[in-house]
CSV table of C-alpha atoms in Angstrom, one decimal:
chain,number,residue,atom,x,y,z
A,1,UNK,CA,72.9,71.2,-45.5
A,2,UNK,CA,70.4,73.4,-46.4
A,3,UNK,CA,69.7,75.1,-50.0
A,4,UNK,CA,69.1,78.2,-50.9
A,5,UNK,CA,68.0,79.1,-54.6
A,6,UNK,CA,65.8,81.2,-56.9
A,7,UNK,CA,63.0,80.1,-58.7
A,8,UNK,CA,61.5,81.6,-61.7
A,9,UNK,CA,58.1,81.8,-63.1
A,10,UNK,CA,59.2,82.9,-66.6
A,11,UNK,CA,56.1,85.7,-67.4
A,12,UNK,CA,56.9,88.7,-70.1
A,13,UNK,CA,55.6,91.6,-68.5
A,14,UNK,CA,56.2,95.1,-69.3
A,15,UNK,CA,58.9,97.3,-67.4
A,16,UNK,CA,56.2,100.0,-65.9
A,17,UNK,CA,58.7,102.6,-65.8
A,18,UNK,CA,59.4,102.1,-69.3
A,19,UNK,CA,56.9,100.6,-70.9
A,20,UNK,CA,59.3,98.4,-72.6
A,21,UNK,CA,58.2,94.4,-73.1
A,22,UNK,CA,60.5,91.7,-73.6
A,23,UNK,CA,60.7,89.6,-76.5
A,24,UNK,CA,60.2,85.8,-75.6
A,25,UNK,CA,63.5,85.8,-76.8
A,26,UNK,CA,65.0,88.5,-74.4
A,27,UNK,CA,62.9,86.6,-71.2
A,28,UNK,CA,63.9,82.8,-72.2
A,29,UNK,CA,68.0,84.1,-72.3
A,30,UNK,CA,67.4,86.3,-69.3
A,31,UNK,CA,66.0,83.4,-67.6
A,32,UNK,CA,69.4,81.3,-68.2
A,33,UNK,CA,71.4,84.3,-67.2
A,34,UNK,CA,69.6,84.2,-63.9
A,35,UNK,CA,70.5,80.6,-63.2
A,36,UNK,CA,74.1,80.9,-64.1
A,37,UNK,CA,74.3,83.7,-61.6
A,38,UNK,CA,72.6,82.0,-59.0
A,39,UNK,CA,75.8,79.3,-59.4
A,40,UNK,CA,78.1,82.2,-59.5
A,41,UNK,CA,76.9,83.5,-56.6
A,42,UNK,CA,77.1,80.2,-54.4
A,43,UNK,CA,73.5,79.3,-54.1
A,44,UNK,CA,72.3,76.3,-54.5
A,45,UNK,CA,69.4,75.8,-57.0
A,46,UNK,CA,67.7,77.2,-59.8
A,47,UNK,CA,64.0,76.5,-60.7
A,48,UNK,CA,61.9,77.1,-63.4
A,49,UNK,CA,58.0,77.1,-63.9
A,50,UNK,CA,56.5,75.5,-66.6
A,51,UNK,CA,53.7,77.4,-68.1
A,52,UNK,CA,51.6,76.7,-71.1
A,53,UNK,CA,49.8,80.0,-71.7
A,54,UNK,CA,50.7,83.9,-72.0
A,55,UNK,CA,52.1,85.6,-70.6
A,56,UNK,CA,54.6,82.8,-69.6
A,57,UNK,CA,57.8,81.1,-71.8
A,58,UNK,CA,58.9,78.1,-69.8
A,59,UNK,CA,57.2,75.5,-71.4
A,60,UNK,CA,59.8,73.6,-71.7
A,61,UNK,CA,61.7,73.2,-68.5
A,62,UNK,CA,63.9,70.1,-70.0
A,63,UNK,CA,65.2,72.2,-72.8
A,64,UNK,CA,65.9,75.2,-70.8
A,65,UNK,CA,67.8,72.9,-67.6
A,66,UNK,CA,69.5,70.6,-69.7
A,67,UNK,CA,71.0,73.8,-71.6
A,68,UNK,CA,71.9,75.4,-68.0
A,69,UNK,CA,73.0,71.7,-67.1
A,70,UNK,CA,75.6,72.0,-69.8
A,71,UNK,CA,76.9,75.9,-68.6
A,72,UNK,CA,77.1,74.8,-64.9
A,73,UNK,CA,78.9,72.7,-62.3
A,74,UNK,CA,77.3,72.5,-59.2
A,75,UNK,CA,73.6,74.0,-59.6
A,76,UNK,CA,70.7,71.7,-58.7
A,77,UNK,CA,68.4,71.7,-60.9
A,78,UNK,CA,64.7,72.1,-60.5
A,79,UNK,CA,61.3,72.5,-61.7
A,80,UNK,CA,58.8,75.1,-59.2
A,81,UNK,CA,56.0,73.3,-61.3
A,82,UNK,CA,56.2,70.0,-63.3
A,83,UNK,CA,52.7,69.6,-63.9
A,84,UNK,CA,51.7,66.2,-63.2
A,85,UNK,CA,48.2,67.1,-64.2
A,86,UNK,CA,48.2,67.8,-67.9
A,87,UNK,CA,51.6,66.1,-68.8
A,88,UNK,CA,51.8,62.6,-69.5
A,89,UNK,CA,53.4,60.3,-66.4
A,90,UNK,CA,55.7,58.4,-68.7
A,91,UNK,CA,57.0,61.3,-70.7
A,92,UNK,CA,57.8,62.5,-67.8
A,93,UNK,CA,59.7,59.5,-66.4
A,94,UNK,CA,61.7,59.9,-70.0
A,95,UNK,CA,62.4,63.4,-70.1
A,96,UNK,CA,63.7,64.1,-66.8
A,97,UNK,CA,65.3,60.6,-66.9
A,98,UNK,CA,67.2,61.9,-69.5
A,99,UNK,CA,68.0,65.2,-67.8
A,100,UNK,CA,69.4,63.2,-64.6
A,101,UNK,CA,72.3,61.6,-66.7
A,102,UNK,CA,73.2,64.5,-68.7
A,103,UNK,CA,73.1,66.9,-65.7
A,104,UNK,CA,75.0,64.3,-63.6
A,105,UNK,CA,72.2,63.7,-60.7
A,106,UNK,CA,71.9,67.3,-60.5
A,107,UNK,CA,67.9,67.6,-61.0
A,108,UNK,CA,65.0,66.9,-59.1
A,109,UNK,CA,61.1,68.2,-59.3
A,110,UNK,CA,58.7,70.1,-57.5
A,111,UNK,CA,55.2,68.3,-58.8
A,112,UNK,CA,51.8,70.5,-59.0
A,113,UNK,CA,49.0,71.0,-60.4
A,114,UNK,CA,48.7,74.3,-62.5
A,115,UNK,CA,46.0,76.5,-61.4
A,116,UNK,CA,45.0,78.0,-65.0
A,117,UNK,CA,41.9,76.6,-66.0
A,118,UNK,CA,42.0,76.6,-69.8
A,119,UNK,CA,45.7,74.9,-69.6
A,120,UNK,CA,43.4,71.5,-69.3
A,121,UNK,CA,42.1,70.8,-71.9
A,122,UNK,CA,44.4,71.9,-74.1
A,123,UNK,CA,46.0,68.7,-73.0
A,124,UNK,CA,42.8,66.8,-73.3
A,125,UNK,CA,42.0,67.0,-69.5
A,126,UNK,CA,39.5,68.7,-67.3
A,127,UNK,CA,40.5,70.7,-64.1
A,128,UNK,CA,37.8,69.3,-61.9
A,129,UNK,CA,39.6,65.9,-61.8
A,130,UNK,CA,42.6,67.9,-61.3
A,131,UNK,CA,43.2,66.2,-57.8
A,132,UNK,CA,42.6,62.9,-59.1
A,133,UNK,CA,44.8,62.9,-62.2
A,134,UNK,CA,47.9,64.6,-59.6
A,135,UNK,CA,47.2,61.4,-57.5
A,136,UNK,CA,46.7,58.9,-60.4
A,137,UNK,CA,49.7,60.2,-62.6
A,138,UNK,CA,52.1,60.5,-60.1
A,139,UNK,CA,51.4,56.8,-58.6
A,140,UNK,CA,52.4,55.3,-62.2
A,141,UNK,CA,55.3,57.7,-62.9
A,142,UNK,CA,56.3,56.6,-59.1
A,143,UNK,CA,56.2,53.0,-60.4
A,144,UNK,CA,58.0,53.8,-63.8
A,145,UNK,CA,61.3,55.4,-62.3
A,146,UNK,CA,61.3,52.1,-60.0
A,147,UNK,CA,60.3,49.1,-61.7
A,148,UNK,CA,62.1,47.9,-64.7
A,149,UNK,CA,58.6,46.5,-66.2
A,150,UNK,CA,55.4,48.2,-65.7
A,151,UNK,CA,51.8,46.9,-66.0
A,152,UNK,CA,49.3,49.4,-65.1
A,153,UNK,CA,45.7,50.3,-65.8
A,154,UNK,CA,44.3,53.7,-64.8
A,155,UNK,CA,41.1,55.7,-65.9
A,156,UNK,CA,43.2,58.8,-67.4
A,157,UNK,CA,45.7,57.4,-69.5
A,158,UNK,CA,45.8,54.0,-72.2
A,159,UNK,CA,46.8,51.0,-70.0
A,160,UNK,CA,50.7,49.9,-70.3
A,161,UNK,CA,51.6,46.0,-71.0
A,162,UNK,CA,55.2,45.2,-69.8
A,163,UNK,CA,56.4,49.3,-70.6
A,164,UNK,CA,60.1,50.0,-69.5
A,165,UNK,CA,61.1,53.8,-69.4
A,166,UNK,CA,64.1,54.9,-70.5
A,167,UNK,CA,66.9,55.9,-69.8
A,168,UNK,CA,66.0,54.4,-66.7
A,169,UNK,CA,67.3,57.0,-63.2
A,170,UNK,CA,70.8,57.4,-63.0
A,171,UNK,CA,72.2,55.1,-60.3
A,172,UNK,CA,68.8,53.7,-60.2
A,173,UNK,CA,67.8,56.7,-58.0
A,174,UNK,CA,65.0,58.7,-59.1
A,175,UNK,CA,65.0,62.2,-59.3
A,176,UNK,CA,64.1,63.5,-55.5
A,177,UNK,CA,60.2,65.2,-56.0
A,178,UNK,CA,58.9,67.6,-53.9
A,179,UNK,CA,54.9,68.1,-54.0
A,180,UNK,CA,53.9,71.7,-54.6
A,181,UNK,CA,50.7,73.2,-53.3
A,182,UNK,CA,49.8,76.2,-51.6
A,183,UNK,CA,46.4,75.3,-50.6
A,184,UNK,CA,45.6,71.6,-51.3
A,185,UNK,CA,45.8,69.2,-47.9
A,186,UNK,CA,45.6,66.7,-50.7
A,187,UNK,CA,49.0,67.3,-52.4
A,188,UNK,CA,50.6,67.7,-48.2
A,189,UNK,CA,49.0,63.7,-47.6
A,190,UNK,CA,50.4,62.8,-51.2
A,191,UNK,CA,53.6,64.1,-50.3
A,192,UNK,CA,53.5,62.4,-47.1
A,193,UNK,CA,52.2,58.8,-48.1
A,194,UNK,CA,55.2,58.4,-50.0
A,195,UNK,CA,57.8,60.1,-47.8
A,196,UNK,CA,58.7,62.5,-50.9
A,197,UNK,CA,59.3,66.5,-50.0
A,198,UNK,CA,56.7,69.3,-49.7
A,199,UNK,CA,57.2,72.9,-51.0
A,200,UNK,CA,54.6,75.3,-50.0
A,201,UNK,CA,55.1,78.1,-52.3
A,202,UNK,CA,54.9,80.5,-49.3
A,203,UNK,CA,54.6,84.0,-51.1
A,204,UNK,CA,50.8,84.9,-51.1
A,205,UNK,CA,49.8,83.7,-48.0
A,206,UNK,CA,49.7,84.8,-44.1
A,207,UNK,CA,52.1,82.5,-42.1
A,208,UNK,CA,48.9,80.6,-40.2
A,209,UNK,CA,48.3,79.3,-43.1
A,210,UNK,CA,51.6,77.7,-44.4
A,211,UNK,CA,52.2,76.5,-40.4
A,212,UNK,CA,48.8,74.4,-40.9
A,213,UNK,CA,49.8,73.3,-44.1
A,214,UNK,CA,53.0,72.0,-43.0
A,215,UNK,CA,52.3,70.5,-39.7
A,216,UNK,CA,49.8,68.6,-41.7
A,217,UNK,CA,52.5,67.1,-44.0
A,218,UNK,CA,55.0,66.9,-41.0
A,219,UNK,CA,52.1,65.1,-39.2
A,220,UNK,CA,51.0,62.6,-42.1
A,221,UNK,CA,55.1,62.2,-42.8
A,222,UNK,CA,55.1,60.3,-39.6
A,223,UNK,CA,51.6,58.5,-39.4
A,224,UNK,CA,53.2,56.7,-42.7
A,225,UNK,CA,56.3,55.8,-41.2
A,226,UNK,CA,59.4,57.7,-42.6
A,227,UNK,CA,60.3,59.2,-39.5
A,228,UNK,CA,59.4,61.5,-36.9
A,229,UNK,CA,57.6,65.0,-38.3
A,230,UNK,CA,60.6,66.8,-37.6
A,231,UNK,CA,62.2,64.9,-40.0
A,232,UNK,CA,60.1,65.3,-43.1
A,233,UNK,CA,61.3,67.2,-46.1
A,234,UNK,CA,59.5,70.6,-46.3
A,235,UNK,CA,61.4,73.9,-48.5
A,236,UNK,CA,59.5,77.2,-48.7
A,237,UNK,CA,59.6,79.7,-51.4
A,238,UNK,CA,59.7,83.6,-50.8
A,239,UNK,CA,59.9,87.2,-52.6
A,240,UNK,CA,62.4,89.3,-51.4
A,241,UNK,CA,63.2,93.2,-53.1
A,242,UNK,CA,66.5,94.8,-52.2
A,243,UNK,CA,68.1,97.8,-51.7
A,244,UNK,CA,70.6,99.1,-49.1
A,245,UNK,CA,68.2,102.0,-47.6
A,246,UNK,CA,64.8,100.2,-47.5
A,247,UNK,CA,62.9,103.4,-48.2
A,248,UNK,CA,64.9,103.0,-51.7
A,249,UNK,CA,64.0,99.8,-52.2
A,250,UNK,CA,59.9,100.6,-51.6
A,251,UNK,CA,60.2,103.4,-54.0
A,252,UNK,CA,61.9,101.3,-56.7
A,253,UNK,CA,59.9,98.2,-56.1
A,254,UNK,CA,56.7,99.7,-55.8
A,255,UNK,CA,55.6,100.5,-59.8
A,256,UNK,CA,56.5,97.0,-60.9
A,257,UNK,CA,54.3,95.3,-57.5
A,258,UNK,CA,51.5,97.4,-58.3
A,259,UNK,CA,51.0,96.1,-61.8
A,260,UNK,CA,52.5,92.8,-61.3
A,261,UNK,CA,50.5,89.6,-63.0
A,262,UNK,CA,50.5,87.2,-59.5
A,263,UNK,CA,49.3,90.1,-57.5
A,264,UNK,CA,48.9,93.7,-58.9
A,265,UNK,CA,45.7,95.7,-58.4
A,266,UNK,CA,45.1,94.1,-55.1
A,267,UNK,CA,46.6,95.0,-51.5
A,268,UNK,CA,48.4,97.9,-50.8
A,269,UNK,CA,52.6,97.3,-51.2
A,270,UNK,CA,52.5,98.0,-47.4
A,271,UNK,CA,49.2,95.4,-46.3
A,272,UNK,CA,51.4,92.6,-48.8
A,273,UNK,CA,54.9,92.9,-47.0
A,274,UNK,CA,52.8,93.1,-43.4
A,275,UNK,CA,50.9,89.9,-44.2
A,276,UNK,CA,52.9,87.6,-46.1
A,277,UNK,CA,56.5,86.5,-47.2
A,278,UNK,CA,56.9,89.2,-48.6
A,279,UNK,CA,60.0,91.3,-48.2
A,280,UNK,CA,61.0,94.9,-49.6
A,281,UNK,CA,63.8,96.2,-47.7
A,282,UNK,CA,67.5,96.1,-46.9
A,283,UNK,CA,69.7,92.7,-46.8
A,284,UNK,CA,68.8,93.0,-42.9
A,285,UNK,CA,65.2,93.2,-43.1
A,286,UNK,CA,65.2,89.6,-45.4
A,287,UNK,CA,67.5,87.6,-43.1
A,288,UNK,CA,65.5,88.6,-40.5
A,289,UNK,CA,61.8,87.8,-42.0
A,290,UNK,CA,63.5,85.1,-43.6
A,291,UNK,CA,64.7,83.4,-40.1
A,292,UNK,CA,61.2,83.9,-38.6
A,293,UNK,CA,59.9,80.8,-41.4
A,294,UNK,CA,61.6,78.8,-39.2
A,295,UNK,CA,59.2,79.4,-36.1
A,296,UNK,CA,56.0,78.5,-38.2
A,297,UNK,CA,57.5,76.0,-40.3
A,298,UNK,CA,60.4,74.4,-38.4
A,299,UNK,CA,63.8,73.3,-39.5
A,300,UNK,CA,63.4,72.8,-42.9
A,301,UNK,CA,65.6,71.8,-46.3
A,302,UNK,CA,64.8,74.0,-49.0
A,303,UNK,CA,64.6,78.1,-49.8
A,304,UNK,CA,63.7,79.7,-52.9
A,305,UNK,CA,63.5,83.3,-53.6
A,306,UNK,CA,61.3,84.7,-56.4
A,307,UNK,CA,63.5,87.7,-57.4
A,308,UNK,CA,63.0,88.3,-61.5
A,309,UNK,CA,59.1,88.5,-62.2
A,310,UNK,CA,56.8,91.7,-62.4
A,311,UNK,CA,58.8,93.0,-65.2
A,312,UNK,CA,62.1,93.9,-63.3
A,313,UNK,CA,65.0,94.5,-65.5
A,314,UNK,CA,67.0,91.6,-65.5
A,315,UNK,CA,70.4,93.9,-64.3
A,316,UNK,CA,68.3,94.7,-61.4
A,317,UNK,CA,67.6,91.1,-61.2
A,318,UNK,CA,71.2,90.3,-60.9
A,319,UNK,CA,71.8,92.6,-58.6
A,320,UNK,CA,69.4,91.1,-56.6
A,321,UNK,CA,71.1,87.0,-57.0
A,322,UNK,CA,74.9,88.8,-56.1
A,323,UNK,CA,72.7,90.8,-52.6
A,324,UNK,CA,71.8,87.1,-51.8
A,325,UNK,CA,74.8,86.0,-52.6
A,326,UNK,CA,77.1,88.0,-50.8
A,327,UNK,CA,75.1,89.4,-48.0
A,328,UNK,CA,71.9,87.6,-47.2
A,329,UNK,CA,72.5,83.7,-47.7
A,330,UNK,CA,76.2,83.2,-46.0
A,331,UNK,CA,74.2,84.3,-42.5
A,332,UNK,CA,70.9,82.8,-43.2
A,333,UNK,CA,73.2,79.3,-43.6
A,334,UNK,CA,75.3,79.9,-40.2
A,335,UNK,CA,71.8,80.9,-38.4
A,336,UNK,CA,69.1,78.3,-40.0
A,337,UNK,CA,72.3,75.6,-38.6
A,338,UNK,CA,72.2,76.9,-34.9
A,339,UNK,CA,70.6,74.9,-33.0
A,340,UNK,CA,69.3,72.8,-36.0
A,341,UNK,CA,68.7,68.9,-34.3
A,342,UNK,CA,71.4,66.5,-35.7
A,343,UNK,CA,68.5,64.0,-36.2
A,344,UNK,CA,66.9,66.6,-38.8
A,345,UNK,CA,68.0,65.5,-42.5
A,346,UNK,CA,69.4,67.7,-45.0
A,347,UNK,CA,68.6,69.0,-48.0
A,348,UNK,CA,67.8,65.3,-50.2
A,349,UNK,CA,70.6,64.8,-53.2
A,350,UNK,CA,71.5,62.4,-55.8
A,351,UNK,CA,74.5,61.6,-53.8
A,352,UNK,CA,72.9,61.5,-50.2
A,353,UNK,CA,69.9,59.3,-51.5
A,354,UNK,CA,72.6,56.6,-53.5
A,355,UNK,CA,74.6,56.7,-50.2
A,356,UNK,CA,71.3,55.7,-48.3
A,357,UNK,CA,70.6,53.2,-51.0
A,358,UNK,CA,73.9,51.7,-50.7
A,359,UNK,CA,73.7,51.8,-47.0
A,360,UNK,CA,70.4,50.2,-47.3
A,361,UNK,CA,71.8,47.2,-49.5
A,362,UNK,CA,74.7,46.6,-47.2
A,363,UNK,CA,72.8,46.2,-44.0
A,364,UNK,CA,70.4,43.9,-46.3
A,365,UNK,CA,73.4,42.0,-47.0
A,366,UNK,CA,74.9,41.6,-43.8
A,367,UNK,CA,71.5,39.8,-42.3
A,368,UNK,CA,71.2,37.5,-45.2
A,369,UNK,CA,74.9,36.8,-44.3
A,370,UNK,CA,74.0,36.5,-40.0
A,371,UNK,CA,70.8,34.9,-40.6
């Protein structure tokens, strides 16, 4: 099937209509309110940023999902950035390792590269390689969650002499990783070359944009031989604001876009909701921009809402999860299935890709057997 989800960036911004900021505090336990609503209110994922800098808090995205790991049930877990840049490839391997078996398979990642510049070399790196160390790291930590004994040799990291991660993946199935990039053709062919998914964060930009984006990955998907483009593994992110009477919801919405730290002091409310994902209205007016992805981007596996940033009180916030909830996902599920080819997959989980491994190892089986 496919999901439906929130993801967070985690800034502490100021309420402009009160003036009021959160304490880290307030913004880290508002942030694990958000995700045990999202479960309460039958979606499908939550996913946190990470973010090393003010006026962010998720840092730490393993501490935060293996806490909401242990307060949910059914929630898939995610990151909507693990920076494969600036973190290490084999603490990474470890960490969310680690976070597969205690969440039960419940966790995969969306990989990307950061775009703050000073984040860098705080971790000793420099952003101009920061395409080359995406494409370096990822390679080993690909190797890492797959072979039991790793020797490697790279020009960002010390080499590794017969390394084994730990724990190794639950099941021996890796977490699922999607490639993040809103404007990099290079992360779309990374994704691609090794048949892993690609979420293009789809909130700042017109849709002509994400379409080329994604036909590229769809295209690439299939030049490297996991299947036919339509068949790739694409989710798209979104904003939606709303109210019952859309005027309402512009009024209420509009002090906290205006100042907002992603996009404040820039377009116009109106120019933003005309020319990008963008959507500040009823529960209508998002199922209805929401379907039209679909005709730039195809059938795809994956939709996350930003609902909780710009200083937004985290009640409204709520309010926001329970609209999807009850209103706005139940119909965007029965429409995004009409229609939907039965050759395109769904939504990658731990238990669909052990099934596929186990399917895999059978059919291996039965030709050594015949042969």
């Amino acid at each position: 099937m496919m999901q439906f989800g929130i993801f967070s960036v985690g800034d502490v911004t100021p309420d402009p209509t009160t003036g009021r900021t959160p304490t880290e505090r307030e913004r880290i336990k508002a942030m694990v309110a958000i995700a045990l609503k999202a479960e309460e209110a039958g979606l499908d994922v939550f996913a946190t940023g990470e973010h090393h800098n003010p006026p962010f808090v998720p840092s730490s995205p393993t501490t935060m999902l293996g806490y909401v790991a242990a307060r949910t049930e059914r929630l898939v877990l995610s990151t909507a950035t693990t920076l494969i840049t600036t973190n290490d490839p084999v603490k990474i391997a470890e960490d969310y390792a680690m976070l597969q078996h205690l969440a039960d398979g419940r966790v995969d990642l969306m990989m990307g590269r950061g775009n703050t510049g000073p984040v860098y070399p705080w971790f000793g790196q420099d952003i101009r390689q920061g395409i080359n160390l995406a494409v370096e790291n990822y390679a080993l930590l690909h190797r890492l969650w797959r072979e039991d004994v790793v020797n490697w040799e790279g020009k960002f990291r010390t080499p590794l002499q017969g390394f084994t991660s730990t724990p190794r993946p639950m099941d021996g199935i890796p977490p699922f990783v999607w490639h993040g990039s809103i404007r990099s053709p290079e992360i779309a062919e990374q994704a691609a070359y090794y048949g892993d998914g690609f979420f293009h964060n789809n909130i700042f930009w017109p849709a002509d944009h994400t379409k080329r984006m994604v036909e590229l990955y769809r295209t690439r998907y299939a030049h490297y031989g996991h299947g036919t483009p339509e068949q790739a593994i694409v989710g798209l992110g979104g904003q939606v604001f709303m109210r019952r009477n859309s005027q309402d919801a512009v009024r209420e919405f509009r002090p906290y876009f205006d100042v907002a730290p992603v996009y404040g002091h820039g377009p116009s409310l109106e120019d933003f909701t005309d020319q990008t994902p963008l959507t500040v209205g009823t529960p209508e007016q998002v199922i209805e921009k929401t379907l039209a992805f679909r005709d730039y981007a195809g059938d795809y596996q994956r939709q996350l809402f930003l609902v909780d940033h710009a200083g937004l009180p985290l009640k409204t916030v709520l309010e926001q999860i329970d609209m999807l909830g009850e209103e706005v996902v139940p119909v965007l599920r029965a429409e995004f299935a009409k229609g939907r080819p039965a050759d395109v997959p769904d939504a990658p989980t731990h238990q669909s890709l052990l099934a596929a491994e186990d399917a895999t190892r059978e059919k291996d089986a039965e030709e050594v057997r015949t042969a």
